[in-house]
Amino acid sequence: MTNEKIKVGTKAVWAGEKEYLVHGATQVPVVLSVAYGYDDMDEWYDVAIGKKKGHIYGRNTNPTVQAFEDKVKILEGGEAATSFSTGMAAISNTLSTFLVPGDRIVSIKDTYGGTNKIFTEFLPRQQIKVTLCETGNHEQIEAEVAKGCTILYLETPTNPTVKITDIERMAKVGRDAGALVIVDNTFGTPINQNPLALGADLVIHSATKFLGGHADALGGVVCGSKELVEKIYHFREINGATMDPMAAYLMLRGMKTLHLRVRQQSENAMALAKYLQTKEIVEGVYYPGLETHPNHDIAKKQMKQFGGMLSFAVKGGVDTVRDLLPKLQFANRAANLGAVETTVGPARTTSHVECTPEERAAMGIPEGLIRISCGIEEIEDIIADFEQAFNHVESALKV
Ligand SMILES: *Cc1c(COP(=O)(O)O)cnc(C)c1O
């Protein structure tokens, strides 16, 4: 079967592993060795200068880590991928590879909190101009990109209000302006959305989230053309934000069930969003799968399913959140997302803890906003859990 014909779920199970198997093992080994020895000085030299395939030192390459990179590369449909110790390392190393003082980057206001800090705190002090547009305002992004920039950086859906940007349309304006188009696809996942196929140059993941899927390993990855990825790899091998081999193994293991998890998480999120819309105590439900979402049509065009992330605002703000969340039986109250367990948290404590209340208000994030990362549990149990938690809070509000 040619690679294009094989479906993504089959790739998630099999892709990228075969060449790393040893001794007839059916699973990729965890290679913890830091260094690789050579008796033949000429062979050592050829590997060291990149003429021959092989490994020299763990900061540069590692077989377990490469198997992970190969699997992501195949799932995202890129030519190459390189990995990092965390998602933030993937983002910061990628930006640092291409930006020099005097450059300009255009992005959106609603990027991940850490990414937003890079834009507002770290890039400006390196004399890099940053323009952050209203998320979802395509005309504004087009106008800013047309003025000239080195990078157009997007994230869709966004954290925590799941706003949607049209990747194909933005990739076109980016390319026309000679900018590199980078998309953080952490929320999209390679199962639901493939930015490279929509015209983006590079796709980034916090592998910590859906790719790993079990909240037990940190990692990041960037994927795209060989030429671009080699430049990023070079920056990373020198600066040292290397993925740990044990983390790579956990990612590989997690990714074998990626399509099953994401399918279930997407179905759960859809059902939970519809349920939340029926509750009087809920003021707003944010989910790209709902027809009430302002960019539902774009989401429908570029995503296969709408993903496991949603958020909602409750009447009574922070006080209600404080009462409601501890009542949930089947949810971790934590800053993580993308795991098999449902995870909930106030946006003010999780994704946007670095912002002031004023900054959050300006970004359209109510203080009573609750972010939900749907797990793979049976949806009936999750809805029943929210129902009993709402009942507690509603009866407390009445007295
Ligand atoms: C978590 C996250 C990151 C950062 O990843 P880490 O692995 O925590 O460094 C970047 N982007 C998005 C959208 C995220 O959710």
Short mmCIF file of C-alpha atoms and ligand atoms in Angstrom, two decimals:
data_model
loop_
_atom_site.label_atom_id
_atom_site.label_comp_id
_atom_site.label_asym_id
_atom_site.label_seq_id
_atom_site.Cartn_x
_atom_site.Cartn_y
_atom_site.Cartn_z
CA MET A 1 0.00 0.00 0.00
CA THR A 2 1.32 3.46 -0.79
CA ASN A 3 1.76 5.76 2.17
CA GLU A 4 -0.97 8.19 1.05
CA LYS A 5 -3.59 5.44 1.02
CA ILE A 6 -2.96 4.27 4.57
CA LYS A 7 -5.38 5.83 7.04
CA VAL A 8 -4.16 8.00 9.89
CA GLY A 9 -5.17 5.55 12.65
CA THR A 10 -3.11 2.78 11.08
CA LYS A 11 -0.17 5.17 10.75
CA ALA A 12 -0.51 6.14 14.41
CA VAL A 13 -0.02 2.49 15.34
CA TRP A 14 2.73 1.47 12.89
CA ALA A 15 4.49 4.49 11.40
CA GLY A 16 8.11 5.34 12.06
CA GLU A 17 9.01 2.36 14.23
CA LYS A 18 10.35 -0.42 12.02
CA GLU A 19 13.87 0.81 11.41
CA TYR A 20 14.51 1.24 15.15
CA LEU A 21 13.54 -2.29 16.22
CA VAL A 22 16.37 -4.56 17.44
CA HIS A 23 16.75 -8.28 18.37
CA GLY A 24 13.34 -9.05 16.88
CA ALA A 25 11.61 -6.86 19.45
CA THR A 26 8.20 -5.61 18.34
CA GLN A 27 8.54 -2.38 20.35
CA VAL A 28 11.04 0.47 19.96
CA PRO A 29 13.75 0.22 22.65
CA VAL A 30 14.49 3.03 25.09
CA VAL A 31 18.13 3.85 24.37
CA LEU A 32 19.49 5.69 27.39
CA SER A 33 23.12 5.74 26.28
CA VAL A 34 24.51 9.27 26.08
CA ALA A 35 27.37 8.40 23.72
CA TYR A 36 27.88 5.96 20.84
CA GLY A 37 31.24 4.23 20.33
CA TYR A 38 33.15 3.52 17.11
CA ASP A 39 36.18 1.27 16.59
CA ASP A 40 36.58 2.45 13.03
CA MET A 41 37.91 6.03 13.08
CA ASP A 42 36.80 6.69 9.50
CA GLU A 43 33.26 5.53 10.19
CA TRP A 44 33.15 7.67 13.37
CA TYR A 45 34.27 10.67 11.36
CA ASP A 46 31.69 10.06 8.61
CA VAL A 47 28.87 9.84 11.17
CA ALA A 48 30.17 12.91 13.01
CA ILE A 49 30.10 15.05 9.86
CA GLY A 50 26.68 13.70 8.86
CA LYS A 51 27.93 11.75 5.82
CA LYS A 52 26.79 8.42 7.27
CA LYS A 53 23.68 7.63 9.32
CA GLY A 54 24.27 7.00 13.01
CA HIS A 55 24.47 8.57 16.44
CA ILE A 56 27.27 10.37 18.24
CA TYR A 57 25.96 12.08 21.35
CA GLY A 58 22.56 12.27 23.06
CA ARG A 59 22.11 16.03 22.84
CA ASN A 60 22.16 15.71 19.05
CA THR A 61 20.28 12.51 18.22
CA ASN A 62 18.92 9.37 19.88
CA PRO A 63 17.18 6.38 18.23
CA THR A 64 14.11 6.40 20.52
CA VAL A 65 13.68 10.14 20.02
CA GLN A 66 14.08 9.75 16.25
CA ALA A 67 11.36 7.08 16.13
CA PHE A 68 9.04 9.58 17.83
CA GLU A 69 10.01 12.29 15.33
CA ASP A 70 9.43 9.91 12.42
CA LYS A 71 5.94 9.02 13.67
CA VAL A 72 4.93 12.68 14.03
CA LYS A 73 6.42 13.49 10.63
CA ILE A 74 4.32 10.80 8.96
CA LEU A 75 1.12 11.77 10.83
CA GLU A 76 1.53 15.45 9.91
CA GLY A 77 2.58 14.69 6.31
CA GLY A 78 5.89 16.60 6.59
CA GLU A 79 9.33 15.84 5.16
CA ALA A 80 11.09 16.06 8.53
CA ALA A 81 10.49 16.62 12.23
CA THR A 82 12.68 17.50 15.19
CA SER A 83 11.79 17.30 18.86
CA PHE A 84 12.32 19.20 22.11
CA SER A 85 12.20 18.85 25.86
CA THR A 86 8.85 20.72 26.04
CA GLY A 87 6.32 22.42 23.78
CA MET A 88 7.63 25.84 24.84
CA ALA A 89 11.16 24.77 23.84
CA ALA A 90 9.78 23.82 20.40
CA ILE A 91 8.18 27.25 20.07
CA SER A 92 11.06 29.35 21.43
CA ASN A 93 13.77 27.41 19.53
CA THR A 94 11.81 27.62 16.27
CA LEU A 95 11.29 31.38 16.64
CA SER A 96 14.95 31.92 17.61
CA THR A 97 16.14 29.94 14.59
CA PHE A 98 14.58 32.43 12.17
CA LEU A 99 14.24 35.80 13.94
CA VAL A 100 17.03 38.38 14.12
CA PRO A 101 16.94 41.93 15.51
CA GLY A 102 14.91 44.22 13.26
CA ASP A 103 12.57 41.43 12.11
CA ARG A 104 8.82 41.54 12.55
CA ILE A 105 6.41 38.80 13.58
CA VAL A 106 2.64 38.90 13.18
CA SER A 107 0.44 36.74 15.37
CA ILE A 108 -2.85 36.72 17.27
CA LYS A 109 -3.78 37.85 20.76
CA ASP A 110 -5.07 34.46 21.91
CA THR A 111 -1.98 32.29 21.65
CA TYR A 112 -1.02 29.96 24.52
CA GLY A 113 -0.02 31.95 27.63
CA GLY A 114 3.67 31.05 27.39
CA THR A 115 3.78 31.90 23.69
CA ASN A 116 2.12 35.23 24.44
CA LYS A 117 4.86 35.93 27.02
CA ILE A 118 7.53 35.30 24.36
CA PHE A 119 5.77 37.83 22.14
CA THR A 120 5.23 40.49 24.80
CA GLU A 121 8.29 40.06 27.05
CA PHE A 122 11.22 38.34 25.32
CA LEU A 123 11.06 39.17 21.59
CA PRO A 124 10.69 42.97 22.02
CA ARG A 125 13.88 43.14 24.10
CA GLN A 126 15.74 41.53 21.18
CA GLN A 127 14.48 44.35 18.94
CA ILE A 128 11.97 42.10 17.22
CA LYS A 129 8.71 43.84 16.41
CA VAL A 130 5.60 41.94 17.42
CA THR A 131 2.10 42.71 16.10
CA LEU A 132 -0.75 40.80 17.75
CA CYS A 133 -4.05 40.88 15.86
CA GLU A 134 -7.57 40.18 17.12
CA THR A 135 -7.96 36.41 16.94
CA GLY A 136 -10.39 35.49 14.17
CA ASN A 137 -10.11 38.92 12.49
CA HIS A 138 -8.76 37.66 9.16
CA GLU A 139 -8.83 41.07 7.47
CA GLN A 140 -6.62 42.58 10.18
CA ILE A 141 -4.11 39.72 9.96
CA GLU A 142 -4.04 40.05 6.15
CA ALA A 143 -3.41 43.79 6.36
CA GLU A 144 -0.62 43.38 8.93
CA VAL A 145 1.09 40.56 7.03
CA ALA A 146 0.94 42.55 3.80
CA LYS A 147 3.03 45.26 5.48
CA GLY A 148 5.86 42.70 5.59
CA CYS A 149 7.01 40.23 8.25
CA THR A 150 9.40 37.33 8.75
CA ILE A 151 6.93 35.03 10.49
CA LEU A 152 3.16 34.68 10.64
CA TYR A 153 2.50 32.64 13.78
CA LEU A 154 -0.92 31.05 14.32
CA GLU A 155 -2.62 28.77 16.78
CA THR A 156 -6.06 27.27 16.09
CA PRO A 157 -8.20 26.38 17.96
CA THR A 158 -6.95 28.69 20.70
CA ASN A 159 -6.66 28.35 24.44
CA PRO A 160 -9.11 28.65 26.26
CA THR A 161 -11.93 30.21 24.19
CA VAL A 162 -11.32 27.89 21.18
CA LYS A 163 -11.30 30.63 18.56
CA ILE A 164 -10.67 29.55 14.97
CA THR A 165 -8.40 30.99 12.28
CA ASP A 166 -8.64 29.98 8.62
CA ILE A 167 -5.27 28.27 8.06
CA GLU A 168 -5.52 27.97 4.26
CA ARG A 169 -6.45 31.64 3.81
CA MET A 170 -3.74 32.86 6.21
CA ALA A 171 -1.08 30.54 4.75
CA LYS A 172 -1.72 32.11 1.36
CA VAL A 173 -1.28 35.69 2.57
CA GLY A 174 1.79 34.65 4.56
CA ARG A 175 3.43 33.02 1.58
CA ASP A 176 2.54 35.93 -0.74
CA ALA A 177 4.30 38.26 1.72
CA GLY A 178 7.35 35.97 1.90
CA ALA A 179 6.72 35.08 5.55
CA LEU A 180 7.19 31.71 7.20
CA VAL A 181 3.79 30.44 8.31
CA ILE A 182 3.92 28.53 11.60
CA VAL A 183 0.89 26.86 13.21
CA ASP A 184 0.67 25.53 16.77
CA ASN A 185 -1.52 22.45 16.20
CA THR A 186 -1.59 21.24 19.82
CA PHE A 187 -5.39 21.59 20.09
CA GLY A 188 -6.00 20.44 16.51
CA THR A 189 -3.90 17.24 16.76
CA PRO A 190 -2.69 15.53 13.56
CA ILE A 191 -5.87 13.45 13.67
CA ASN A 192 -8.25 16.40 13.27
CA GLN A 193 -6.18 18.99 11.42
CA ASN A 194 -3.08 19.02 9.18
CA PRO A 195 -1.76 22.59 8.75
CA LEU A 196 1.00 21.56 6.29
CA ALA A 197 -1.62 20.26 3.85
CA LEU A 198 -3.39 23.63 4.21
CA GLY A 199 -0.25 25.50 3.18
CA ALA A 200 1.59 26.19 6.45
CA ASP A 201 5.40 25.90 6.43
CA LEU A 202 5.83 24.49 9.94
CA VAL A 203 3.55 22.79 12.44
CA ILE A 204 4.33 22.71 16.16
CA HIS A 205 2.96 20.53 18.95
CA SER A 206 3.22 20.51 22.67
CA ALA A 207 3.58 16.70 22.68
CA THR A 208 2.92 16.89 26.42
CA LYS A 209 -0.78 17.19 25.62
CA PHE A 210 -2.68 15.02 23.10
CA LEU A 211 0.29 13.26 21.42
CA GLY A 212 1.50 11.73 24.68
CA GLY A 213 -2.03 11.72 26.00
CA HIS A 214 -1.34 10.38 29.49
CA ALA A 215 0.00 13.44 31.33
CA ASP A 216 3.22 11.66 32.23
CA ALA A 217 5.85 13.09 29.87
CA LEU A 218 6.91 16.52 28.61
CA GLY A 219 7.85 17.15 25.02
CA GLY A 220 7.56 19.28 21.93
CA VAL A 221 7.97 18.76 18.20
CA VAL A 222 8.14 20.79 14.99
CA CYS A 223 7.50 19.38 11.54
CA GLY A 224 7.84 20.72 7.99
CA SER A 225 10.23 20.73 5.03
CA LYS A 226 13.67 19.16 5.38
CA GLU A 227 15.35 22.49 4.74
CA LEU A 228 13.52 24.36 7.52
CA VAL A 229 13.62 21.51 10.05
CA GLU A 230 17.38 21.05 9.57
CA LYS A 231 17.91 24.70 10.54
CA ILE A 232 15.77 24.30 13.65
CA TYR A 233 17.50 21.01 14.52
CA HIS A 234 20.87 22.75 14.32
CA PHE A 235 19.72 25.50 16.69
CA ARG A 236 18.35 22.90 19.11
CA GLU A 237 21.35 20.54 19.06
CA ILE A 238 23.58 23.44 20.06
CA ASN A 239 21.23 25.12 22.54
CA GLY A 240 20.33 21.81 24.10
CA ALA A 241 16.56 21.58 24.69
CA THR A 242 16.66 17.88 23.75
CA MET A 243 13.80 15.44 24.33
CA ASP A 244 14.53 12.75 26.90
CA PRO A 245 14.55 9.17 25.47
CA MET A 246 12.15 7.94 28.16
CA ALA A 247 9.74 10.76 27.29
CA ALA A 248 10.09 9.82 23.61
CA TYR A 249 9.17 6.24 24.46
CA LEU A 250 6.09 7.35 26.40
CA MET A 251 5.08 9.58 23.47
CA LEU A 252 5.48 6.69 21.01
CA ARG A 253 3.40 4.45 23.21
CA GLY A 254 0.77 7.13 23.69
CA MET A 255 0.55 7.90 19.98
CA LYS A 256 -0.44 4.34 19.14
CA THR A 257 -3.90 5.16 20.51
CA LEU A 258 -3.96 8.80 19.38
CA HIS A 259 -6.78 8.39 16.85
CA LEU A 260 -8.96 6.42 19.29
CA ARG A 261 -8.44 8.93 22.09
CA VAL A 262 -8.98 12.01 19.94
CA ARG A 263 -12.10 10.54 18.36
CA GLN A 264 -13.59 9.79 21.79
CA GLN A 265 -12.47 13.15 23.22
CA SER A 266 -14.02 14.99 20.27
CA GLU A 267 -17.31 13.10 20.63
CA ASN A 268 -17.35 13.74 24.38
CA ALA A 269 -16.64 17.45 23.91
CA MET A 270 -19.46 17.80 21.39
CA ALA A 271 -21.97 16.08 23.68
CA LEU A 272 -20.80 18.00 26.75
CA ALA A 273 -20.98 21.34 24.89
CA LYS A 274 -24.58 20.61 23.85
CA TYR A 275 -25.48 19.60 27.41
CA LEU A 276 -23.88 22.74 28.89
CA GLN A 277 -25.92 24.91 26.51
CA THR A 278 -29.09 23.64 28.22
CA LYS A 279 -28.00 24.72 31.73
CA GLU A 280 -29.36 27.96 33.11
CA ILE A 281 -26.29 28.62 35.26
CA VAL A 282 -24.09 28.53 32.14
CA GLU A 283 -23.65 31.89 30.43
CA GLY A 284 -21.73 30.91 27.37
CA VAL A 285 -20.33 27.73 25.81
CA TYR A 286 -17.28 27.94 23.58
CA TYR A 287 -16.81 25.00 21.20
CA PRO A 288 -16.04 25.14 17.45
CA GLY A 289 -18.42 22.22 16.85
CA LEU A 290 -21.43 24.30 17.91
CA GLU A 291 -23.29 26.17 15.18
CA THR A 292 -23.35 29.16 17.53
CA HIS A 293 -19.53 29.39 17.29
CA PRO A 294 -18.68 32.46 15.16
CA ASN A 295 -16.24 30.51 12.95
CA HIS A 296 -17.97 27.13 12.95
CA ASP A 297 -17.90 27.07 9.12
CA ILE A 298 -14.13 27.51 9.00
CA ALA A 299 -13.66 24.83 11.67
CA LYS A 300 -15.87 22.49 9.63
CA LYS A 301 -13.76 23.12 6.54
CA GLN A 302 -10.33 22.55 8.10
CA MET A 303 -10.96 20.06 10.93
CA LYS A 304 -12.19 16.45 10.73
CA GLN A 305 -13.73 16.60 14.21
CA PHE A 306 -13.73 19.61 16.52
CA GLY A 307 -11.37 18.33 19.21
CA GLY A 308 -11.53 17.63 22.92
CA MET A 309 -11.21 21.21 24.20
CA LEU A 310 -14.11 23.44 25.18
CA SER A 311 -14.83 26.10 27.74
CA PHE A 312 -17.83 27.69 29.39
CA ALA A 313 -18.59 30.66 31.60
CA VAL A 314 -20.79 30.36 34.69
CA LYS A 315 -23.08 32.87 36.36
CA GLY A 316 -21.56 34.15 39.59
CA GLY A 317 -18.00 34.15 38.21
CA VAL A 318 -15.11 33.05 40.39
CA ASP A 319 -17.35 32.26 43.38
CA THR A 320 -19.35 29.73 41.40
CA VAL A 321 -16.16 28.23 39.94
CA ARG A 322 -14.79 27.80 43.48
CA ASP A 323 -17.91 25.87 44.52
CA LEU A 324 -18.48 23.92 41.33
CA LEU A 325 -15.12 22.42 40.37
CA PRO A 326 -14.36 20.56 43.64
CA LYS A 327 -17.72 18.76 43.29
CA LEU A 328 -16.68 16.95 40.11
CA GLN A 329 -15.81 13.32 40.72
CA PHE A 330 -14.35 12.40 37.31
CA ALA A 331 -12.11 15.38 36.61
CA ASN A 332 -8.64 16.43 37.59
CA ARG A 333 -8.47 20.05 38.64
CA ALA A 334 -5.13 20.77 36.99
CA ALA A 335 -3.30 22.93 34.45
CA ASN A 336 -2.78 20.11 31.99
CA LEU A 337 -4.85 19.15 28.95
CA GLY A 338 -5.11 16.41 26.34
CA ALA A 339 -4.95 13.51 28.80
CA VAL A 340 -7.19 10.43 28.97
CA GLU A 341 -8.77 11.84 32.14
CA THR A 342 -11.12 14.81 31.92
CA THR A 343 -9.27 17.85 33.22
CA VAL A 344 -10.86 21.12 34.31
CA GLY A 345 -9.52 24.45 35.46
CA PRO A 346 -10.31 28.16 35.53
CA ALA A 347 -8.57 29.99 32.67
CA ARG A 348 -7.39 32.58 35.21
CA THR A 349 -5.42 29.85 37.03
CA THR A 350 -4.29 27.74 34.05
CA SER A 351 -3.77 28.98 30.50
CA HIS A 352 -3.78 32.69 31.36
CA VAL A 353 -2.33 32.82 34.87
CA GLU A 354 0.49 35.04 33.57
CA CYS A 355 -2.01 37.77 32.62
CA THR A 356 -3.58 40.45 34.81
CA PRO A 357 -7.40 40.50 35.18
CA GLU A 358 -7.40 43.55 32.88
CA GLU A 359 -5.38 41.69 30.24
CA ARG A 360 -7.73 38.72 30.48
CA ALA A 361 -10.75 40.99 30.12
CA ALA A 362 -9.17 42.59 27.04
CA MET A 363 -8.71 39.09 25.58
CA GLY A 364 -12.38 38.26 26.18
CA ILE A 365 -11.65 35.75 28.94
CA PRO A 366 -14.23 36.07 31.74
CA GLU A 367 -12.89 35.44 35.27
CA GLY A 368 -15.51 32.69 35.60
CA LEU A 369 -14.37 30.85 32.49
CA ILE A 370 -13.80 27.11 32.96
CA ARG A 371 -11.68 25.20 30.50
CA ILE A 372 -12.45 21.54 29.97
CA SER A 373 -10.16 19.03 28.33
CA CYS A 374 -12.42 16.06 27.69
CA GLY A 375 -11.03 12.66 28.55
CA ILE A 376 -11.95 9.31 27.07
CA GLU A 377 -14.46 8.35 29.78
CA GLU A 378 -18.02 7.31 28.93
CA ILE A 379 -19.87 10.55 28.20
CA GLU A 380 -22.98 9.55 30.18
CA ASP A 381 -20.86 9.50 33.35
CA ILE A 382 -19.25 12.85 32.58
CA ILE A 383 -22.60 14.54 31.97
CA ALA A 384 -24.07 12.95 35.14
CA ASP A 385 -21.04 14.22 37.05
CA PHE A 386 -21.54 17.80 35.83
CA GLU A 387 -25.28 17.49 36.52
CA GLN A 388 -24.74 16.58 40.19
CA ALA A 389 -22.11 19.31 40.57
CA PHE A 390 -24.48 21.93 39.08
CA ASN A 391 -27.27 20.70 41.40
CA HIS A 392 -25.07 21.25 44.46
CA VAL A 393 -24.15 24.77 43.37
CA GLU A 394 -27.66 25.73 42.31
CA SER A 395 -29.16 24.60 45.63
CA ALA A 396 -26.43 26.48 47.51
CA LEU A 397 -27.21 29.62 45.48
CA LYS A 398 -30.91 29.36 46.43
CA VAL A 399 -30.33 29.40 50.23
C1 LIG B 1 0.79 23.44 26.68
C2 LIG B 1 0.88 24.19 25.41
C3 LIG B 1 2.10 24.69 24.96
C4 LIG B 1 3.38 24.54 25.77
O1 LIG B 1 3.76 23.20 25.89
P1 LIG B 1 4.65 22.65 27.13
O2 LIG B 1 4.87 21.23 26.74
O3 LIG B 1 3.85 22.83 28.36
O4 LIG B 1 5.89 23.46 27.15
C5 LIG B 1 2.11 25.36 23.75
N1 LIG B 1 0.99 25.54 23.03
C6 LIG B 1 -0.21 25.07 23.43
C7 LIG B 1 -1.41 25.32 22.59
C8 LIG B 1 -0.31 24.39 24.63
O5 LIG B 1 -1.50 23.94 25.04
#
